[in-house]
Amino acid sequence: MRGLLLTLALASCTHAQAPKARLAGEVLSIAGVAGLVLGALTSHYSGNHLAQVMGTSSVVSALGITLFAVGDLTDPMRGPKPETEPQKFRRWAKILTERAEGAAREGRCPRVRRLEKRVNVYNREIHDFVFMKDLEIMKCLEGALTIPEPAPELAPEPAPELGPAPAEPP
């Protein structure tokens, strides 16, 4: 009956309790193995208490292994938590901003303008406070905003003739 109650108590481990259960399981199983090793090392001195020490250590170790397994099965997810949608969009905006910075330095302004629209959609803060503060990007975007002046149809006036260059002092 006690075993059934213990199993039910262990099986009802929640997501929040799982890391604690794994830690307790690790500690108990290591303590049980340490008890087995110490029992074996002190077998000459313990006499007929050896069976009790070995039995207790085995139970503690088995309990630790069971507790760790229950905690691990309840919460098997390891590693980083999955990112939320706003976190994902923020990461994408940063990546696209870095790409736009590279494109601006290479003079590929049409690409910068396309990336600017996407960064603005993904994360407005990155767009306003990072993307729009880069000088090279701003040069590309300002070039798109200014209207180029039409080339004059007339031939340019010739430059006035200058006299001979002054002689350099010796």
PDB file of C-alpha atoms in Angstrom:
ATOM      1  CA  MET A   1       0.000   0.000   0.000  1.00  0.00           C
ATOM      2  CA  ARG A   2       2.801   2.409   0.851  1.00  0.00           C
ATOM      3  CA  GLY A   3       4.479   1.664  -2.460  1.00  0.00           C
ATOM      4  CA  LEU A   4       1.271   2.501  -4.321  1.00  0.00           C
ATOM      5  CA  LEU A   5       0.895   5.804  -2.442  1.00  0.00           C
ATOM      6  CA  LEU A   6       4.532   6.664  -3.103  1.00  0.00           C
ATOM      7  CA  THR A   7       4.116   5.888  -6.793  1.00  0.00           C
ATOM      8  CA  LEU A   8       0.992   8.071  -7.012  1.00  0.00           C
ATOM      9  CA  ALA A   9       2.729  10.905  -5.186  1.00  0.00           C
ATOM     10  CA  LEU A  10       5.698  10.710  -7.510  1.00  0.00           C
ATOM     11  CA  ALA A  11       3.584  10.390 -10.644  1.00  0.00           C
ATOM     12  CA  SER A  12       1.674  13.568  -9.816  1.00  0.00           C
ATOM     13  CA  CYS A  13       4.727  15.739 -10.406  1.00  0.00           C
ATOM     14  CA  THR A  14       3.829  19.003 -12.130  1.00  0.00           C
ATOM     15  CA  HIS A  15       5.787  21.007 -14.670  1.00  0.00           C
ATOM     16  CA  ALA A  16       7.004  23.399 -11.955  1.00  0.00           C
ATOM     17  CA  GLN A  17       8.060  20.560  -9.638  1.00  0.00           C
ATOM     18  CA  ALA A  18       9.903  18.532 -12.270  1.00  0.00           C
ATOM     19  CA  PRO A  19      13.299  20.288 -11.970  1.00  0.00           C
ATOM     20  CA  LYS A  20      13.175  19.902  -8.177  1.00  0.00           C
ATOM     21  CA  ALA A  21      12.246  16.229  -8.526  1.00  0.00           C
ATOM     22  CA  ARG A  22      15.165  15.649 -10.887  1.00  0.00           C
ATOM     23  CA  LEU A  23      17.559  17.349  -8.464  1.00  0.00           C
ATOM     24  CA  ALA A  24      16.235  15.354  -5.501  1.00  0.00           C
ATOM     25  CA  GLY A  25      16.511  12.175  -7.569  1.00  0.00           C
ATOM     26  CA  GLU A  26      20.123  12.941  -8.433  1.00  0.00           C
ATOM     27  CA  VAL A  27      21.006  13.590  -4.798  1.00  0.00           C
ATOM     28  CA  LEU A  28      19.229  10.466  -3.535  1.00  0.00           C
ATOM     29  CA  SER A  29      20.741   8.172  -6.145  1.00  0.00           C
ATOM     30  CA  ILE A  30      24.254   9.509  -5.494  1.00  0.00           C
ATOM     31  CA  ALA A  31      23.702   9.151  -1.746  1.00  0.00           C
ATOM     32  CA  GLY A  32      22.516   5.569  -2.244  1.00  0.00           C
ATOM     33  CA  VAL A  33      25.558   4.667  -4.330  1.00  0.00           C
ATOM     34  CA  ALA A  34      27.828   6.364  -1.769  1.00  0.00           C
ATOM     35  CA  GLY A  35      26.147   4.280   0.950  1.00  0.00           C
ATOM     36  CA  LEU A  36      26.774   1.105  -1.038  1.00  0.00           C
ATOM     37  CA  VAL A  37      30.432   1.994  -1.535  1.00  0.00           C
ATOM     38  CA  LEU A  38      30.919   2.918   2.123  1.00  0.00           C
ATOM     39  CA  GLY A  39      29.133  -0.239   3.202  1.00  0.00           C
ATOM     40  CA  ALA A  40      31.449  -2.334   1.041  1.00  0.00           C
ATOM     41  CA  LEU A  41      34.530  -0.512   2.360  1.00  0.00           C
ATOM     42  CA  THR A  42      33.486  -0.938   5.984  1.00  0.00           C
ATOM     43  CA  SER A  43      32.254  -4.536   5.694  1.00  0.00           C
ATOM     44  CA  HIS A  44      35.103  -5.838   7.888  1.00  0.00           C
ATOM     45  CA  TYR A  45      34.074  -3.507  10.719  1.00  0.00           C
ATOM     46  CA  SER A  46      30.294  -3.571  10.513  1.00  0.00           C
ATOM     47  CA  GLY A  47      29.735  -7.281  10.996  1.00  0.00           C
ATOM     48  CA  ASN A  48      26.064  -8.224  10.762  1.00  0.00           C
ATOM     49  CA  HIS A  49      24.942  -4.607  10.141  1.00  0.00           C
ATOM     50  CA  LEU A  50      26.261  -4.889   6.582  1.00  0.00           C
ATOM     51  CA  ALA A  51      22.955  -6.266   5.264  1.00  0.00           C
ATOM     52  CA  GLN A  52      21.021  -3.356   6.759  1.00  0.00           C
ATOM     53  CA  VAL A  53      23.444  -0.745   5.360  1.00  0.00           C
ATOM     54  CA  MET A  54      23.445  -2.319   1.901  1.00  0.00           C
ATOM     55  CA  GLY A  55      19.652  -2.750   1.885  1.00  0.00           C
ATOM     56  CA  THR A  56      18.983   0.823   2.993  1.00  0.00           C
ATOM     57  CA  SER A  57      21.477   2.229   0.473  1.00  0.00           C
ATOM     58  CA  SER A  58      19.909   0.180  -2.311  1.00  0.00           C
ATOM     59  CA  VAL A  59      16.427   1.457  -1.459  1.00  0.00           C
ATOM     60  CA  VAL A  60      17.650   5.079  -1.312  1.00  0.00           C
ATOM     61  CA  SER A  61      19.398   4.685  -4.673  1.00  0.00           C
ATOM     62  CA  ALA A  62      16.330   3.077  -6.285  1.00  0.00           C
ATOM     63  CA  LEU A  63      14.106   5.818  -4.879  1.00  0.00           C
ATOM     64  CA  GLY A  64      16.448   8.460  -6.304  1.00  0.00           C
ATOM     65  CA  ILE A  65      16.474   6.837  -9.725  1.00  0.00           C
ATOM     66  CA  THR A  66      12.675   6.592  -9.715  1.00  0.00           C
ATOM     67  CA  LEU A  67      12.261  10.190  -8.596  1.00  0.00           C
ATOM     68  CA  PHE A  68      14.654  11.419 -11.291  1.00  0.00           C
ATOM     69  CA  ALA A  69      12.843   9.382 -13.956  1.00  0.00           C
ATOM     70  CA  VAL A  70       9.445  10.755 -12.936  1.00  0.00           C
ATOM     71  CA  GLY A  71      10.774  14.327 -12.990  1.00  0.00           C
ATOM     72  CA  ASP A  72      12.384  13.786 -16.364  1.00  0.00           C
ATOM     73  CA  LEU A  73       9.298  12.209 -17.885  1.00  0.00           C
ATOM     74  CA  THR A  74       7.076  14.986 -16.538  1.00  0.00           C
ATOM     75  CA  ASP A  75       9.237  17.749 -18.001  1.00  0.00           C
ATOM     76  CA  PRO A  76      11.449  16.276 -20.729  1.00  0.00           C
ATOM     77  CA  MET A  77      12.099  19.619 -22.423  1.00  0.00           C
ATOM     78  CA  ARG A  78      15.718  20.640 -22.111  1.00  0.00           C
ATOM     79  CA  GLY A  79      17.489  23.623 -23.531  1.00  0.00           C
ATOM     80  CA  PRO A  80      16.181  27.078 -24.292  1.00  0.00           C
ATOM     81  CA  LYS A  81      12.513  27.919 -24.054  1.00  0.00           C
ATOM     82  CA  PRO A  82      10.750  28.409 -27.377  1.00  0.00           C
ATOM     83  CA  GLU A  83      10.693  32.066 -28.312  1.00  0.00           C
ATOM     84  CA  THR A  84       7.456  33.979 -28.477  1.00  0.00           C
ATOM     85  CA  GLU A  85       6.267  35.671 -31.644  1.00  0.00           C
ATOM     86  CA  PRO A  86       7.349  39.183 -30.541  1.00  0.00           C
ATOM     87  CA  GLN A  87      10.793  37.815 -29.628  1.00  0.00           C
ATOM     88  CA  LYS A  88      11.027  36.155 -33.042  1.00  0.00           C
ATOM     89  CA  PHE A  89      10.036  39.356 -34.859  1.00  0.00           C
ATOM     90  CA  ARG A  90      12.552  41.356 -32.815  1.00  0.00           C
ATOM     91  CA  ARG A  91      15.313  38.875 -33.725  1.00  0.00           C
ATOM     92  CA  TRP A  92      14.344  39.037 -37.407  1.00  0.00           C
ATOM     93  CA  ALA A  93      14.347  42.855 -37.305  1.00  0.00           C
ATOM     94  CA  LYS A  94      17.882  42.824 -35.868  1.00  0.00           C
ATOM     95  CA  ILE A  95      19.078  40.415 -38.549  1.00  0.00           C
ATOM     96  CA  LEU A  96      17.505  42.453 -41.351  1.00  0.00           C
ATOM     97  CA  THR A  97      18.999  45.641 -39.890  1.00  0.00           C
ATOM     98  CA  GLU A  98      22.460  44.073 -40.012  1.00  0.00           C
ATOM     99  CA  ARG A  99      21.862  43.047 -43.622  1.00  0.00           C
ATOM    100  CA  ALA A 100      20.693  46.550 -44.481  1.00  0.00           C
ATOM    101  CA  GLU A 101      23.813  48.030 -42.894  1.00  0.00           C
ATOM    102  CA  GLY A 102      25.970  45.799 -45.091  1.00  0.00           C
ATOM    103  CA  ALA A 103      23.968  46.612 -48.206  1.00  0.00           C
ATOM    104  CA  ALA A 104      24.204  50.349 -47.475  1.00  0.00           C
ATOM    105  CA  ARG A 105      27.974  50.144 -47.153  1.00  0.00           C
ATOM    106  CA  GLU A 106      28.123  48.319 -50.485  1.00  0.00           C
ATOM    107  CA  GLY A 107      25.930  50.967 -52.113  1.00  0.00           C
ATOM    108  CA  ARG A 108      22.927  48.704 -52.746  1.00  0.00           C
ATOM    109  CA  CYS A 109      20.307  51.277 -51.810  1.00  0.00           C
ATOM    110  CA  PRO A 110      17.289  49.562 -53.458  1.00  0.00           C
ATOM    111  CA  ARG A 111      17.889  46.559 -51.165  1.00  0.00           C
ATOM    112  CA  VAL A 112      18.118  48.894 -48.154  1.00  0.00           C
ATOM    113  CA  ARG A 113      14.748  50.413 -49.044  1.00  0.00           C
ATOM    114  CA  ARG A 114      13.150  46.954 -49.325  1.00  0.00           C
ATOM    115  CA  LEU A 115      14.629  45.858 -46.000  1.00  0.00           C
ATOM    116  CA  GLU A 116      13.492  49.093 -44.334  1.00  0.00           C
ATOM    117  CA  LYS A 117       9.855  48.238 -45.019  1.00  0.00           C
ATOM    118  CA  ARG A 118      10.223  44.748 -43.549  1.00  0.00           C
ATOM    119  CA  VAL A 119      12.060  45.932 -40.431  1.00  0.00           C
ATOM    120  CA  ASN A 120       9.321  48.500 -39.862  1.00  0.00           C
ATOM    121  CA  VAL A 121       6.695  45.748 -39.957  1.00  0.00           C
ATOM    122  CA  TYR A 122       8.606  43.324 -37.719  1.00  0.00           C
ATOM    123  CA  ASN A 123       9.621  45.699 -34.928  1.00  0.00           C
ATOM    124  CA  ARG A 124       8.951  49.413 -34.855  1.00  0.00           C
ATOM    125  CA  GLU A 125      11.451  50.066 -32.023  1.00  0.00           C
ATOM    126  CA  ILE A 126      14.349  48.455 -33.891  1.00  0.00           C
ATOM    127  CA  HIS A 127      13.305  50.399 -36.982  1.00  0.00           C
ATOM    128  CA  ASP A 128      13.158  53.768 -35.237  1.00  0.00           C
ATOM    129  CA  PHE A 129      16.043  53.499 -32.800  1.00  0.00           C
ATOM    130  CA  VAL A 130      18.562  51.292 -34.634  1.00  0.00           C
ATOM    131  CA  PHE A 131      17.770  51.155 -38.344  1.00  0.00           C
ATOM    132  CA  MET A 132      17.058  54.846 -38.799  1.00  0.00           C
ATOM    133  CA  LYS A 133      20.095  55.916 -36.742  1.00  0.00           C
ATOM    134  CA  ASP A 134      22.689  54.315 -39.025  1.00  0.00           C
ATOM    135  CA  LEU A 135      24.378  56.982 -41.162  1.00  0.00           C
ATOM    136  CA  GLU A 136      25.008  54.790 -44.210  1.00  0.00           C
ATOM    137  CA  ILE A 137      21.401  53.603 -44.226  1.00  0.00           C
ATOM    138  CA  MET A 138      20.181  57.172 -43.911  1.00  0.00           C
ATOM    139  CA  LYS A 139      22.315  58.211 -46.901  1.00  0.00           C
ATOM    140  CA  CYS A 140      20.651  55.474 -48.961  1.00  0.00           C
ATOM    141  CA  LEU A 141      17.182  56.403 -47.810  1.00  0.00           C
ATOM    142  CA  GLU A 142      17.759  60.133 -48.317  1.00  0.00           C
ATOM    143  CA  GLY A 143      18.917  59.410 -51.848  1.00  0.00           C
ATOM    144  CA  ALA A 144      15.544  57.824 -52.504  1.00  0.00           C
ATOM    145  CA  LEU A 145      13.679  60.777 -51.046  1.00  0.00           C
ATOM    146  CA  THR A 146      15.475  63.538 -52.935  1.00  0.00           C
ATOM    147  CA  ILE A 147      14.419  64.196 -56.502  1.00  0.00           C
ATOM    148  CA  PRO A 148      17.422  64.339 -58.789  1.00  0.00           C
ATOM    149  CA  GLU A 149      17.826  67.595 -60.646  1.00  0.00           C
ATOM    150  CA  PRO A 150      17.426  67.314 -64.414  1.00  0.00           C
ATOM    151  CA  ALA A 151      20.609  67.613 -66.393  1.00  0.00           C
ATOM    152  CA  PRO A 152      20.945  70.964 -68.153  1.00  0.00           C
ATOM    153  CA  GLU A 153      20.217  70.813 -71.843  1.00  0.00           C
ATOM    154  CA  LEU A 154      22.691  73.526 -72.641  1.00  0.00           C
ATOM    155  CA  ALA A 155      26.385  72.971 -72.831  1.00  0.00           C
ATOM    156  CA  PRO A 156      28.172  74.227 -69.755  1.00  0.00           C
ATOM    157  CA  GLU A 157      29.987  77.515 -70.029  1.00  0.00           C
ATOM    158  CA  PRO A 158      33.699  77.188 -70.461  1.00  0.00           C
ATOM    159  CA  ALA A 159      35.744  77.877 -67.379  1.00  0.00           C
ATOM    160  CA  PRO A 160      37.510  81.202 -67.354  1.00  0.00           C
ATOM    161  CA  GLU A 161      41.085  80.988 -68.440  1.00  0.00           C
ATOM    162  CA  LEU A 162      43.568  81.418 -65.737  1.00  0.00           C
ATOM    163  CA  GLY A 163      46.960  82.882 -66.223  1.00  0.00           C
ATOM    164  CA  PRO A 164      50.062  80.833 -65.912  1.00  0.00           C
ATOM    165  CA  ALA A 165      50.617  79.239 -62.533  1.00  0.00           C
ATOM    166  CA  PRO A 166      52.829  81.316 -60.279  1.00  0.00           C
ATOM    167  CA  ALA A 167      56.357  80.122 -59.981  1.00  0.00           C
ATOM    168  CA  GLU A 168      57.133  78.319 -56.800  1.00  0.00           C
ATOM    169  CA  PRO A 169      59.684  80.004 -54.532  1.00  0.00           C
ATOM    170  CA  PRO A 170      63.098  78.390 -54.600  1.00  0.00           C
TER     171      PRO A 170
END
